[in-house]
Amino acid sequence: MTLQSQTHDLSKARTLHSLDATKWLGNGRAYWLEWDHPGETPRSFASIVEGLEWVRWPQFIKPGSTAIDIGTHSGDTTIPMGLFAYDQQRRKKGAIIGVEPNPDLHKLVESCYALNEHIAHFYLEKCAVTDRDIDKIELADHGNANCNGGIIGDYNDGLKEELQKRATTTYKAQGKSLESIVNSYSNKIDPRDILFVKMDCEGYDKEIVRSSASILSQLKPTLFVEWFAWFSDEDSADLFSAIEEIGYVALHPGTLQRVDASGERLSDLTCVHASRLAGLER
């Protein structure tokens, strides 16, 4: 398989990565299309998967389960989710719902999903997660030529001003609540199979947590939430408050020890519902 393939749209791909997937599938390979974006440095697909294993994703994404990837980007985390959700014993695929509002990525992601249809049932939602269904919202980048967007959240004045000053590109997308997204797949997945939700939305994650409180409290999936690097102490405290408000506890992704807003600054948090802490293996 080469980048000259006629089957898939690879026009925005820098590299087609191929990974031996025997460990998860029993045999076969997994593929990832790396976005050819000047704001991103080349990455190894193997190192991405190894990093996700280090933060224990396979512990939470059980064989045959469903996971949701909010901030799918190029599929660099979605495809590993599919590997972790594959039930090798029963030869059964899990289901992965990717959510990505950036139109620059949609064809690339669709091709990436098509290349990996033997791994999981992949579904792409071309929208942002909002508190209610909205026909159009405007998102802005962070001065990185539309590599990542997400400036629609409630931040402190200083961070808000900094984000707006850096923004160079905006685009419009549909907004859907997480509950609407889940309900739209009622004929394809059992909501009780949703065991893991990842959020990587450049600080907007805390708004998603709050707006999705009802369905998250009902299903109680493990959450993997970005702790935005630009957050002030005030914003960080608000992120932890949003997590606590829905009955979750924030943990260190590597050690699964409890963390708080005043402790070691991490890039991400693993969040587990308080009712499920007792059965958590450390």
Coordinates of C-alpha atoms in Angstrom, one line a residue:
M1 CA 0.0 0.0 0.0
T2 CA 1.5 3.4 -1.0
L3 CA 0.6 7.0 -0.8
Q4 CA -0.3 6.8 -4.5
S5 CA -3.3 4.6 -3.6
Q6 CA -6.3 5.3 -5.8
T7 CA -8.8 4.0 -3.2
H8 CA -8.3 6.7 -0.6
D9 CA -7.9 10.4 -0.5
L10 CA -4.3 10.8 0.7
S11 CA -3.7 14.3 -0.7
K12 CA -3.2 15.8 2.8
A13 CA -1.1 12.9 4.2
R14 CA 2.6 13.3 5.0
T15 CA 3.2 9.6 5.7
L16 CA 1.2 6.4 5.7
H17 CA 2.4 4.6 8.8
S18 CA 2.0 0.9 9.1
L19 CA 2.1 -1.0 12.4
D20 CA 2.3 -4.7 13.2
A21 CA -1.0 -5.3 15.0
T22 CA -0.5 -8.9 15.9
K23 CA -0.5 -8.1 19.6
W24 CA -4.1 -6.9 19.5
L25 CA -5.6 -8.6 16.4
G26 CA -3.8 -11.9 16.4
N27 CA -2.5 -11.0 12.9
G28 CA -2.6 -8.1 10.5
R29 CA -1.5 -4.4 10.5
A30 CA -2.9 -1.0 11.5
Y31 CA -2.4 2.2 9.6
W32 CA -2.3 5.8 10.4
L33 CA -2.3 8.8 7.9
E34 CA -0.1 11.5 9.4
W35 CA -1.4 15.0 8.5
D36 CA 1.1 17.0 6.3
H37 CA 0.8 20.1 8.4
P38 CA 3.7 22.5 8.8
G39 CA 2.8 23.1 12.5
E40 CA 3.3 19.4 13.4
T41 CA 6.6 17.6 13.6
P42 CA 6.7 14.0 12.2
R43 CA 5.8 11.3 14.7
S44 CA 6.1 7.6 14.9
F45 CA 2.9 5.6 15.1
A46 CA 4.6 3.0 17.3
S47 CA 5.6 5.7 19.8
I48 CA 2.0 7.0 19.9
V49 CA 0.6 3.6 20.7
E50 CA 3.3 2.9 23.3
G51 CA 2.5 6.3 25.0
L52 CA -1.2 5.4 25.2
E53 CA -0.3 2.0 26.7
W54 CA 1.8 3.9 29.3
V55 CA -1.2 6.0 30.3
R56 CA -3.2 2.7 30.7
W57 CA -5.7 3.1 27.9
P58 CA -5.9 -0.7 27.4
Q59 CA -6.9 -1.0 31.0
F60 CA -10.1 1.1 30.4
I61 CA -10.9 0.3 26.8
K62 CA -12.1 -3.3 27.2
P63 CA -12.3 -5.8 24.3
G64 CA -15.6 -5.3 22.4
S65 CA -16.4 -2.0 24.0
T66 CA -17.1 1.4 22.6
A67 CA -14.9 4.5 23.0
I68 CA -15.4 8.1 22.0
D69 CA -12.6 10.3 20.7
I70 CA -13.5 14.0 21.1
G71 CA -10.8 15.8 19.2
T72 CA -10.0 13.1 16.7
H73 CA -7.6 15.2 14.8
S74 CA -5.9 12.9 12.2
G75 CA -6.9 9.7 13.9
D76 CA -3.7 9.3 15.9
T77 CA -5.6 8.3 19.0
T78 CA -8.7 6.9 17.3
I79 CA -6.9 4.0 15.6
P80 CA -5.2 2.9 18.8
M81 CA -8.5 3.0 20.5
G82 CA -9.8 0.5 17.9
L83 CA -6.8 -1.8 18.5
F84 CA -7.5 -1.8 22.3
A85 CA -11.2 -2.4 21.8
Y86 CA -10.7 -5.4 19.5
D87 CA -11.9 -8.6 21.1
Q88 CA -9.3 -11.1 19.8
Q89 CA -10.9 -14.1 21.7
R90 CA -14.2 -13.7 20.0
R91 CA -12.9 -12.0 16.8
K92 CA -15.2 -9.1 17.5
K93 CA -14.6 -5.5 16.6
G94 CA -15.3 -2.7 19.1
A95 CA -16.8 0.7 18.0
I96 CA -15.1 4.0 18.0
I97 CA -16.9 7.3 17.5
G98 CA -14.5 10.1 16.5
V99 CA -15.6 13.7 16.9
E100 CA -13.7 16.3 14.8
P101 CA -15.1 19.7 13.7
N102 CA -12.1 20.8 11.6
P103 CA -13.1 20.5 7.9
D104 CA -9.5 20.4 6.8
L105 CA -9.2 17.0 8.4
H106 CA -12.4 15.2 7.4
K107 CA -11.3 13.5 4.2
L108 CA -8.0 12.4 5.7
V109 CA -9.7 10.9 8.8
E110 CA -12.3 9.1 6.6
S111 CA -9.5 7.6 4.6
C112 CA -7.7 6.6 7.8
Y113 CA -10.8 4.9 9.1
A114 CA -11.4 3.1 5.8
L115 CA -7.8 1.7 5.9
N116 CA -8.5 0.3 9.4
E117 CA -12.1 -1.1 8.9
H118 CA -10.7 -4.6 9.8
I119 CA -9.9 -3.3 13.3
A120 CA -13.0 -1.6 14.5
H121 CA -16.3 0.0 13.5
F122 CA -15.2 3.6 13.1
Y123 CA -17.7 6.5 12.9
L124 CA -16.9 10.1 12.3
E125 CA -19.0 13.0 13.7
K126 CA -18.0 16.2 11.8
C127 CA -19.0 18.5 14.6
A128 CA -18.0 20.1 17.9
V129 CA -19.4 18.9 21.2
T130 CA -21.7 21.7 22.6
D131 CA -24.2 22.1 25.4
R132 CA -27.1 21.8 22.9
D133 CA -27.5 21.1 19.2
I134 CA -26.5 24.2 17.2
D135 CA -26.5 24.6 13.4
K136 CA -23.3 26.6 13.3
I137 CA -20.6 27.7 15.7
E138 CA -17.3 29.5 15.0
L139 CA -14.0 28.0 16.2
A140 CA -10.6 29.6 16.1
D141 CA -7.1 28.2 16.0
H142 CA -4.2 29.2 18.4
G143 CA -2.1 30.9 15.8
N144 CA -1.1 27.5 14.2
A145 CA -2.7 27.7 10.8
N146 CA -5.8 25.7 11.8
C147 CA -3.8 22.8 13.3
N148 CA -5.9 22.8 16.5
G149 CA -9.0 24.9 17.3
G150 CA -11.2 25.3 20.3
I151 CA -11.5 28.9 21.3
I152 CA -15.2 28.9 22.3
G153 CA -14.9 28.2 26.0
D154 CA -15.2 30.2 29.2
Y155 CA -11.7 31.2 30.3
N156 CA -10.4 33.9 32.6
D157 CA -9.9 37.3 31.0
G158 CA -6.2 37.0 30.6
L159 CA -6.2 33.7 28.8
K160 CA -9.2 34.7 26.7
E161 CA -7.3 37.8 25.5
E162 CA -4.2 35.8 24.7
L163 CA -6.2 33.2 22.7
Q164 CA -8.0 35.8 20.7
K165 CA -4.8 37.6 20.0
R166 CA -3.1 34.5 18.7
A167 CA -6.0 33.3 16.6
T168 CA -5.4 33.6 12.8
T169 CA -7.9 31.2 11.3
T170 CA -11.6 30.5 12.0
Y171 CA -14.0 28.0 10.7
K172 CA -17.7 27.2 11.2
A173 CA -19.0 23.8 12.3
Q174 CA -22.1 22.2 13.6
G175 CA -22.5 21.7 17.3
K176 CA -24.0 18.7 18.9
S177 CA -24.4 17.6 22.5
L178 CA -22.7 14.5 23.6
E179 CA -26.0 13.0 24.4
S180 CA -27.3 13.7 20.9
I181 CA -24.2 12.1 19.4
V182 CA -24.6 8.9 21.6
N183 CA -28.4 8.7 20.9
S184 CA -27.8 8.9 17.1
Y185 CA -26.0 5.6 17.3
S186 CA -28.7 3.7 19.2
N187 CA -29.1 1.3 16.3
K188 CA -25.4 0.6 16.1
I189 CA -24.1 0.5 19.7
D190 CA -25.4 -0.1 23.2
P191 CA -24.7 3.0 25.2
R192 CA -23.7 0.8 28.2
D193 CA -20.7 -0.4 26.1
I194 CA -19.3 3.2 26.2
L195 CA -16.4 2.7 28.6
F196 CA -14.0 5.4 27.6
V197 CA -14.2 9.0 26.4
K198 CA -11.1 11.1 25.5
M199 CA -11.2 14.9 25.2
D200 CA -8.4 16.9 23.7
C201 CA -10.0 20.3 22.8
E202 CA -7.4 23.0 23.7
G203 CA -9.0 24.0 27.0
Y204 CA -12.6 23.6 25.9
D205 CA -12.7 20.2 27.7
K206 CA -14.1 21.6 30.9
E207 CA -17.1 23.0 29.1
I208 CA -17.7 19.6 27.5
V209 CA -17.5 17.9 30.9
R210 CA -20.1 20.3 32.3
S211 CA -22.4 20.2 29.3
S212 CA -22.3 16.4 29.2
A213 CA -22.9 16.0 32.9
S214 CA -26.2 14.0 32.5
I215 CA -25.0 11.3 30.2
L216 CA -21.5 11.0 31.8
S217 CA -23.1 10.6 35.2
Q218 CA -25.5 8.0 33.7
L219 CA -22.9 5.9 31.8
K220 CA -19.8 6.6 34.0
P221 CA -17.1 6.0 31.4
T222 CA -13.5 6.6 32.2
L223 CA -12.5 10.1 31.0
F224 CA -9.2 11.1 29.6
V225 CA -9.2 14.9 29.7
E226 CA -6.6 17.4 28.5
W227 CA -5.2 19.8 31.2
F228 CA -4.6 22.7 28.8
A229 CA -1.0 24.0 29.1
W230 CA -2.1 27.6 28.9
F231 CA -4.6 27.4 31.8
S232 CA -4.1 29.9 34.6
D233 CA -4.5 28.6 38.2
E234 CA -8.0 29.9 38.1
D235 CA -8.8 27.9 34.9
S236 CA -7.2 24.8 36.3
A237 CA -9.2 25.1 39.5
D238 CA -12.4 25.4 37.3
L239 CA -11.4 22.3 35.3
F240 CA -11.1 20.2 38.5
S241 CA -14.4 21.7 39.8
A242 CA -16.1 20.6 36.6
I243 CA -14.7 17.1 37.1
E244 CA -15.8 16.9 40.7
E245 CA -19.3 18.3 39.9
I246 CA -20.2 15.2 37.9
G247 CA -18.9 12.8 40.6
Y248 CA -15.5 12.0 39.1
V249 CA -12.1 11.9 40.6
A250 CA -9.0 13.2 38.8
L251 CA -6.0 10.8 38.7
H252 CA -2.4 10.8 37.4
P253 CA -2.6 8.9 34.0
G254 CA 0.5 6.9 34.7
T255 CA 0.2 6.1 38.4
L256 CA -3.5 6.4 38.9
Q257 CA -2.9 8.4 42.1
R258 CA -5.2 11.2 43.0
V259 CA -4.2 14.7 41.9
D260 CA -5.5 18.2 42.4
A261 CA -5.3 21.6 40.7
S262 CA -2.4 22.8 43.0
G263 CA -0.2 19.7 42.4
E264 CA 2.1 18.6 39.7
R265 CA 1.1 20.1 36.3
L266 CA 0.2 17.3 33.9
S267 CA -0.7 17.3 30.2
D268 CA -3.8 15.1 30.8
L269 CA -5.9 13.6 33.5
T270 CA -7.5 10.2 33.8
C271 CA -10.9 10.7 35.5
V272 CA -12.9 7.9 37.1
H273 CA -16.3 8.0 38.6
A274 CA -16.1 7.9 42.4
S275 CA -18.4 4.8 42.4
R276 CA -15.8 2.9 40.4
L277 CA -12.6 3.8 42.3
A278 CA -12.8 0.7 44.5
G279 CA -12.4 -1.7 41.7
L280 CA -9.5 0.2 40.0
E281 CA -6.3 -1.7 39.8
R282 CA -3.2 0.4 40.4

